[in-house]
Amino acid sequence: MLSLKTKYAPNPLINASGCMCATTKMLDELNAGASGAIITKSATQNPRTGNPEPRYWESPYGTYTINSMGLPNCGFQYYLDYYKNMIPNGKTRFVSIAGLSLDENKALIDLIFACPDTQYYCHIDAIEINPSCPNLIGHRQLAYDFAEFESYLAILIPYIEERRVRVMTQENHIIHIGLKLPPYFEFCDFDRITAILKSYQHVIQFIHCINSVPNGLVIDAETEAPVIVPKQGFGGLGGSIIKPIALANVRSFYTRFREEGLDIDIIGSGGISNGTDVFEFILAGAEMVSVGSQLMVEGVECFEYILEELEQLMAKKGYSTLDDFRGKLKKY
Ligand code: DHB
């Protein structure tokens, strides 16, 4: 009997935050789909309309996408209310927080944990902190500024942990904490991030990598202009062209975490559109994977065929669980 179970969810698929998860209608659709988990749009305290449109573009067949959404979201409370009112159906419920300052992120954490009447904390299973949105005009990506990122985590992580532990003890409800990371390219940068994470290994249970590749530019030869409006056309790249970068990030962190004895899981993301892609990410070391561009191009139906293809490939290779091949990339 073949099993696709992961540590966090009944199967390894989740939507990438930002894709089809900003409104109740979209979340309902995701919730009816075949993924093992869902995540809400990266949210701020107050609702935001985001950057001017057009701000998203996809190439024919979704080979690549570019976006500069600018965090359009309905405000964090909206997503907490969604999960509180949602009928649980076995999917793991992630929220994504993207406050524009440390204080704003603390306020979002307070919204989750502070109110015993609403008990929002009982309706979410994981909090993903997003310090890697590439599209905020006037803000750099925090996760690229190592010193700043380290000081930020030094305050935010204990703040979350204090509250999380209370809930876990009082309510017997587990909430996982993770970070969404941007792509890194230099080996020394993987070393540096691993060293930073080492201080929080008992709190940060997962990283999710990669976020979109920042500041790409797509030009339309016909109009002689960029294809999106914000930031003079610069935006985050997604789709299958970023897959090798994403696989390299998953593998780089996986090997370092093993070498350093860090028990941190990896959600892989970047250019996943079929079962073979999922297989490759798990082989590189991913516990789960998220689907972004393909979800935008094909809609929630993609989860079903991606899982089917994965099962077929596993059956063909004689694997019955994901653990059978996770991380077991062979040498050339
Ligand atoms: C946005 C883009 C991202 O890649 C991300 O992680 C969060 C938000 C955006 O522009 O809205």
Short mmCIF file of C-alpha atoms and ligand atoms in Angstrom, two decimals:
data_model
loop_
_atom_site.label_atom_id
_atom_site.label_comp_id
_atom_site.label_asym_id
_atom_site.label_seq_id
_atom_site.Cartn_x
_atom_site.Cartn_y
_atom_site.Cartn_z
CA MET A 1 0.00 0.00 0.00
CA LEU A 2 1.47 3.33 -1.08
CA SER A 3 1.48 6.25 1.39
CA LEU A 4 2.13 9.93 0.65
CA LYS A 5 2.01 10.96 4.30
CA THR A 6 4.46 13.58 5.57
CA LYS A 7 5.30 14.80 9.07
CA TYR A 8 2.93 17.74 8.62
CA ALA A 9 0.12 16.62 6.34
CA PRO A 10 -1.60 13.63 4.72
CA ASN A 11 0.21 14.35 1.44
CA PRO A 12 3.18 16.57 0.51
CA LEU A 13 1.35 19.29 -1.44
CA ILE A 14 0.49 22.81 -0.31
CA ASN A 15 -0.23 25.96 -2.29
CA ALA A 16 2.54 28.55 -2.28
CA SER A 17 1.38 31.53 -0.23
CA GLY A 18 0.14 34.23 -2.56
CA CYS A 19 -1.36 31.81 -5.06
CA MET A 20 -5.11 31.56 -4.94
CA CYS A 21 -5.34 32.15 -1.20
CA ALA A 22 -6.24 35.79 -0.66
CA THR A 23 -10.03 35.55 -0.31
CA THR A 24 -12.58 33.23 1.25
CA LYS A 25 -13.70 32.12 -2.21
CA MET A 26 -10.17 31.13 -3.23
CA LEU A 27 -9.48 29.44 0.09
CA ASP A 28 -12.74 27.47 -0.20
CA GLU A 29 -11.58 26.24 -3.60
CA LEU A 30 -8.20 25.22 -2.21
CA ASN A 31 -9.92 23.57 0.69
CA ALA A 32 -11.95 21.45 -1.68
CA GLY A 33 -8.82 20.47 -3.62
CA ALA A 34 -6.45 17.54 -3.15
CA SER A 35 -3.51 19.21 -1.39
CA GLY A 36 -2.58 17.95 2.07
CA ALA A 37 -2.26 21.46 3.49
CA ILE A 38 -3.28 25.03 2.71
CA ILE A 39 -1.69 28.38 3.46
CA THR A 40 -3.29 31.81 3.48
CA LYS A 41 -1.92 34.86 1.65
CA SER A 42 0.99 36.54 3.43
CA ALA A 43 -0.82 39.07 5.56
CA THR A 44 -0.29 42.40 7.24
CA GLN A 45 -2.27 43.82 10.14
CA ASN A 46 -4.37 46.10 7.95
CA PRO A 47 -5.81 45.16 4.56
CA ARG A 48 -3.71 46.28 1.57
CA THR A 49 -4.65 46.80 -2.05
CA GLY A 50 -1.08 46.08 -3.19
CA ASN A 51 0.82 47.45 -6.19
CA PRO A 52 -0.80 48.91 -9.33
CA GLU A 53 -2.00 46.50 -12.06
CA PRO A 54 -1.06 44.73 -14.23
CA ARG A 55 1.19 43.15 -11.60
CA TYR A 56 1.19 39.48 -12.63
CA TRP A 57 2.10 37.92 -15.98
CA GLU A 58 2.61 34.36 -17.14
CA SER A 59 4.38 33.07 -20.24
CA PRO A 60 2.54 30.64 -22.51
CA TYR A 61 2.31 27.23 -20.73
CA GLY A 62 3.45 28.85 -17.46
CA THR A 63 7.15 28.24 -18.11
CA TYR A 64 7.74 31.38 -16.17
CA THR A 65 5.75 33.95 -14.29
CA ILE A 66 6.60 37.39 -12.97
CA ASN A 67 4.73 39.18 -10.24
CA SER A 68 4.91 42.32 -8.22
CA MET A 69 1.76 42.00 -6.17
CA GLY A 70 2.87 44.16 -3.24
CA LEU A 71 1.10 42.09 -0.58
CA PRO A 72 -2.54 42.67 -1.47
CA ASN A 73 -4.38 40.98 1.41
CA CYS A 74 -7.52 41.29 3.48
CA GLY A 75 -5.73 41.86 6.80
CA PHE A 76 -4.58 39.05 9.08
CA GLN A 77 -7.79 38.94 11.13
CA TYR A 78 -9.68 37.91 7.98
CA TYR A 79 -7.55 34.77 7.61
CA LEU A 80 -7.81 33.89 11.28
CA ASP A 81 -11.59 34.19 10.99
CA TYR A 82 -11.52 32.02 7.88
CA TYR A 83 -9.84 29.16 9.72
CA LYS A 84 -12.04 29.61 12.78
CA ASN A 85 -15.16 29.29 10.66
CA MET A 86 -13.87 26.64 8.29
CA ILE A 87 -15.07 23.09 8.69
CA PRO A 88 -11.88 21.08 9.28
CA ASN A 89 -11.30 18.44 6.62
CA GLY A 90 -7.98 16.94 7.54
CA LYS A 91 -5.85 19.56 5.80
CA THR A 92 -3.05 21.17 7.76
CA ARG A 93 -3.76 24.89 8.16
CA PHE A 94 -0.85 27.29 7.70
CA VAL A 95 -0.98 31.07 8.05
CA SER A 96 1.65 33.34 6.54
CA ILE A 97 2.62 36.54 8.32
CA ALA A 98 4.38 39.41 6.60
CA GLY A 99 4.19 42.41 8.90
CA LEU A 100 6.19 45.33 7.54
CA SER A 101 8.03 45.78 10.85
CA LEU A 102 8.97 43.71 13.87
CA ASP A 103 6.26 45.41 15.91
CA GLU A 104 3.67 44.61 13.28
CA ASN A 105 4.66 40.94 13.30
CA LYS A 106 4.42 40.91 17.10
CA ALA A 107 0.94 42.39 16.77
CA LEU A 108 -0.02 39.59 14.36
CA ILE A 109 1.29 37.02 16.83
CA ASP A 110 -0.79 38.70 19.55
CA LEU A 111 -3.86 38.39 17.34
CA ILE A 112 -3.31 34.63 17.20
CA PHE A 113 -2.54 34.04 20.84
CA ALA A 114 -3.92 36.88 22.92
CA CYS A 115 -7.63 36.28 22.94
CA PRO A 116 -8.90 33.28 24.92
CA ASP A 117 -12.46 34.01 23.71
CA THR A 118 -11.69 33.51 20.03
CA GLN A 119 -9.04 30.82 20.54
CA TYR A 120 -7.68 31.41 17.05
CA TYR A 121 -4.66 29.39 18.09
CA CYS A 122 -6.78 26.24 18.15
CA HIS A 123 -7.63 26.66 14.47
CA ILE A 124 -4.18 26.94 12.96
CA ASP A 125 -1.47 24.30 12.76
CA ALA A 126 1.51 26.28 11.47
CA ILE A 127 2.77 29.85 11.30
CA GLU A 128 5.05 30.75 8.40
CA ILE A 129 6.99 33.98 8.86
CA ASN A 130 7.73 35.65 5.54
CA PRO A 131 10.80 37.91 5.59
CA SER A 132 11.34 37.50 1.85
CA CYS A 133 8.66 39.37 -0.09
CA PRO A 134 10.52 40.90 -3.05
CA ASN A 135 7.88 43.40 -4.10
CA LEU A 136 7.58 45.98 -1.39
CA ILE A 137 8.52 49.38 -2.70
CA GLY A 138 10.94 51.01 -0.24
CA HIS A 139 11.61 47.78 1.72
CA ARG A 140 14.52 45.45 1.17
CA GLN A 141 14.17 41.69 1.70
CA LEU A 142 15.02 41.19 5.34
CA ALA A 143 16.31 37.66 4.81
CA TYR A 144 19.12 39.02 2.61
CA ASP A 145 20.40 41.30 5.38
CA PHE A 146 21.97 38.69 7.64
CA ALA A 147 22.79 40.93 10.61
CA GLU A 148 19.36 42.54 10.58
CA PHE A 149 17.63 39.18 10.09
CA GLU A 150 19.50 37.71 13.04
CA SER A 151 18.55 40.59 15.37
CA TYR A 152 14.98 40.36 14.17
CA LEU A 153 14.70 36.64 14.88
CA ALA A 154 16.36 37.16 18.27
CA ILE A 155 13.30 39.15 19.31
CA LEU A 156 10.49 37.60 17.29
CA ILE A 157 11.21 33.91 17.86
CA PRO A 158 11.25 34.00 21.69
CA TYR A 159 8.13 36.18 21.53
CA ILE A 160 6.32 33.50 19.55
CA GLU A 161 7.77 30.63 21.54
CA GLU A 162 6.56 31.91 24.87
CA ARG A 163 2.99 32.03 23.56
CA ARG A 164 3.18 28.82 21.56
CA VAL A 165 4.42 26.80 24.51
CA ARG A 166 1.58 28.11 26.69
CA VAL A 167 -1.01 27.03 24.13
CA MET A 168 0.64 23.68 23.55
CA THR A 169 0.63 22.97 27.28
CA GLN A 170 -2.82 24.34 28.06
CA GLU A 171 -4.70 23.28 24.97
CA ASN A 172 -2.63 20.32 23.88
CA HIS A 173 -2.51 21.81 20.38
CA ILE A 174 0.68 21.84 18.35
CA ILE A 175 1.57 24.87 16.23
CA HIS A 176 4.62 24.57 13.98
CA ILE A 177 6.79 27.60 13.27
CA GLY A 178 8.66 28.16 10.02
CA LEU A 179 10.36 30.71 7.80
CA LYS A 180 9.89 31.41 4.10
CA LEU A 181 13.31 32.08 2.62
CA PRO A 182 14.38 33.77 -0.60
CA PRO A 183 16.79 32.01 -2.97
CA TYR A 184 20.42 32.08 -1.93
CA PHE A 185 23.23 31.50 -4.40
CA GLU A 186 26.55 31.41 -2.57
CA PHE A 187 27.63 28.43 -0.44
CA CYS A 188 28.75 30.85 2.28
CA ASP A 189 25.22 32.25 2.45
CA PHE A 190 23.73 28.78 3.07
CA ASP A 191 26.33 28.37 5.82
CA ARG A 192 25.39 31.70 7.35
CA ILE A 193 21.64 31.04 7.36
CA THR A 194 22.22 27.55 8.79
CA ALA A 195 24.29 29.08 11.58
CA ILE A 196 21.52 31.58 12.32
CA LEU A 197 18.88 28.83 12.38
CA LYS A 198 20.99 26.75 14.74
CA SER A 199 20.12 29.12 17.59
CA TYR A 200 16.42 28.45 17.05
CA GLN A 201 16.40 24.78 16.15
CA HIS A 202 13.94 23.90 18.89
CA VAL A 203 11.43 26.51 17.76
CA ILE A 204 11.82 26.79 14.00
CA GLN A 205 10.64 23.43 12.70
CA PHE A 206 10.65 24.14 9.02
CA ILE A 207 11.95 26.45 6.33
CA HIS A 208 10.09 26.95 3.07
CA CYS A 209 12.34 27.68 0.13
CA ILE A 210 12.47 29.28 -2.28
CA ASN A 211 10.36 32.40 -2.52
CA SER A 212 10.25 33.89 -6.02
CA VAL A 213 13.58 34.87 -7.60
CA PRO A 214 13.63 38.62 -6.99
CA ASN A 215 13.79 41.43 -9.48
CA GLY A 216 13.55 39.69 -12.81
CA LEU A 217 12.45 41.67 -15.84
CA VAL A 218 10.24 40.45 -18.68
CA ILE A 219 10.03 42.65 -21.77
CA ASP A 220 7.39 42.55 -24.48
CA ALA A 221 9.12 43.20 -27.83
CA GLU A 222 5.80 44.20 -29.39
CA THR A 223 5.07 47.02 -26.96
CA GLU A 224 8.75 47.60 -26.16
CA ALA A 225 7.79 47.81 -22.49
CA PRO A 226 7.89 45.55 -19.43
CA VAL A 227 4.91 43.22 -18.97
CA ILE A 228 4.03 44.47 -15.49
CA VAL A 229 3.66 47.99 -14.13
CA PRO A 230 5.15 48.23 -10.58
CA LYS A 231 8.85 48.87 -9.93
CA GLN A 232 9.57 49.71 -13.59
CA GLY A 233 8.62 46.13 -14.46
CA PHE A 234 10.94 44.34 -12.01
CA GLY A 235 9.31 41.49 -10.13
CA GLY A 236 9.59 38.03 -8.59
CA LEU A 237 10.10 35.16 -11.02
CA GLY A 238 8.38 31.80 -10.69
CA GLY A 239 7.62 28.79 -12.88
CA SER A 240 9.76 25.97 -14.19
CA ILE A 241 12.73 28.20 -15.08
CA ILE A 242 13.46 28.66 -11.36
CA LYS A 243 13.34 24.93 -10.51
CA PRO A 244 17.12 24.30 -10.61
CA ILE A 245 17.69 27.23 -8.23
CA ALA A 246 14.98 25.90 -5.92
CA LEU A 247 16.38 22.35 -5.95
CA ALA A 248 19.86 23.71 -5.18
CA ASN A 249 18.48 25.62 -2.20
CA VAL A 250 16.63 22.58 -0.84
CA ARG A 251 19.69 20.37 -1.26
CA SER A 252 22.11 22.93 0.20
CA PHE A 253 20.03 23.37 3.33
CA TYR A 254 19.25 19.66 3.63
CA THR A 255 22.92 18.64 3.61
CA ARG A 256 23.92 21.41 6.01
CA PHE A 257 21.10 20.62 8.44
CA ARG A 258 22.17 16.96 8.47
CA GLU A 259 25.85 17.87 8.93
CA GLU A 260 25.00 20.20 11.81
CA GLY A 261 22.47 17.84 13.38
CA LEU A 262 19.60 20.32 12.93
CA ASP A 263 16.15 18.83 12.99
CA ILE A 264 14.59 21.36 10.63
CA ASP A 265 12.33 20.26 7.78
CA ILE A 266 12.18 21.81 4.34
CA ILE A 267 9.17 22.70 2.25
CA GLY A 268 10.47 22.95 -1.29
CA SER A 269 9.03 25.46 -3.73
CA GLY A 270 9.87 26.67 -7.21
CA GLY A 271 8.70 25.41 -10.57
CA ILE A 272 6.79 22.34 -9.45
CA SER A 273 4.24 21.32 -12.05
CA ASN A 274 4.14 17.52 -12.13
CA GLY A 275 4.78 14.36 -10.11
CA THR A 276 8.39 14.04 -11.28
CA ASP A 277 9.12 17.55 -9.98
CA VAL A 278 7.78 16.58 -6.55
CA PHE A 279 9.86 13.40 -6.65
CA GLU A 280 13.02 15.41 -7.39
CA PHE A 281 12.39 17.86 -4.54
CA ILE A 282 11.85 15.02 -2.07
CA LEU A 283 14.96 13.28 -3.36
CA ALA A 284 16.84 16.53 -2.68
CA GLY A 285 15.50 16.44 0.89
CA ALA A 286 12.13 18.21 0.99
CA GLU A 287 9.52 17.07 3.51
CA MET A 288 6.75 18.75 1.52
CA VAL A 289 6.48 20.94 -1.58
CA SER A 290 4.41 23.93 -2.55
CA VAL A 291 2.90 24.70 -5.92
CA GLY A 292 2.76 28.31 -7.10
CA SER A 293 2.86 29.16 -10.79
CA GLN A 294 1.24 25.89 -11.87
CA LEU A 295 -1.63 26.54 -9.48
CA MET A 296 -2.10 29.98 -11.04
CA VAL A 297 -2.03 28.53 -14.55
CA GLU A 298 -4.10 25.35 -14.05
CA GLY A 299 -6.15 25.94 -10.91
CA VAL A 300 -6.63 23.54 -7.97
CA GLU A 301 -7.15 20.54 -10.28
CA CYS A 302 -3.36 20.45 -10.64
CA PHE A 303 -2.98 18.93 -7.18
CA GLU A 304 -4.88 15.83 -8.20
CA TYR A 305 -2.81 15.00 -11.26
CA ILE A 306 0.48 15.91 -9.58
CA LEU A 307 -0.30 13.40 -6.81
CA GLU A 308 -1.38 10.78 -9.31
CA GLU A 309 1.85 11.19 -11.27
CA LEU A 310 3.89 11.01 -8.08
CA GLU A 311 2.15 7.78 -7.04
CA GLN A 312 2.70 6.26 -10.48
CA LEU A 313 6.40 7.15 -10.42
CA MET A 314 6.83 5.75 -6.90
CA ALA A 315 5.05 2.54 -7.85
CA LYS A 316 7.25 2.18 -10.93
CA LYS A 317 10.37 2.61 -8.82
CA GLY A 318 9.13 0.33 -6.04
CA TYR A 319 8.88 3.02 -3.34
CA SER A 320 5.95 2.85 -0.95
CA THR A 321 6.56 5.89 1.25
CA LEU A 322 8.23 9.27 0.78
CA ASP A 323 10.75 8.35 3.47
CA ASP A 324 12.00 5.58 1.16
CA PHE A 325 13.72 8.18 -1.02
CA ARG A 326 13.70 11.49 0.87
CA GLY A 327 17.12 13.11 0.77
CA LYS A 328 18.64 10.09 -0.95
CA LEU A 329 20.00 11.89 -3.99
CA LYS A 330 22.65 9.70 -5.56
CA LYS A 331 26.11 10.73 -6.76
CA TYR A 332 26.51 11.10 -10.50
C1 DHB B 1 4.33 38.82 -2.43
C2 DHB B 1 5.25 38.14 -3.17
C3 DHB B 1 5.98 37.14 -2.59
O1 DHB B 1 6.91 36.42 -3.26
C4 DHB B 1 5.77 36.83 -1.26
O2 DHB B 1 6.48 35.87 -0.66
C5 DHB B 1 4.83 37.50 -0.54
C6 DHB B 1 4.11 38.51 -1.13
C7 DHB B 1 3.55 39.94 -2.99
O3 DHB B 1 4.10 40.71 -3.78
O4 DHB B 1 2.40 40.13 -2.60
#
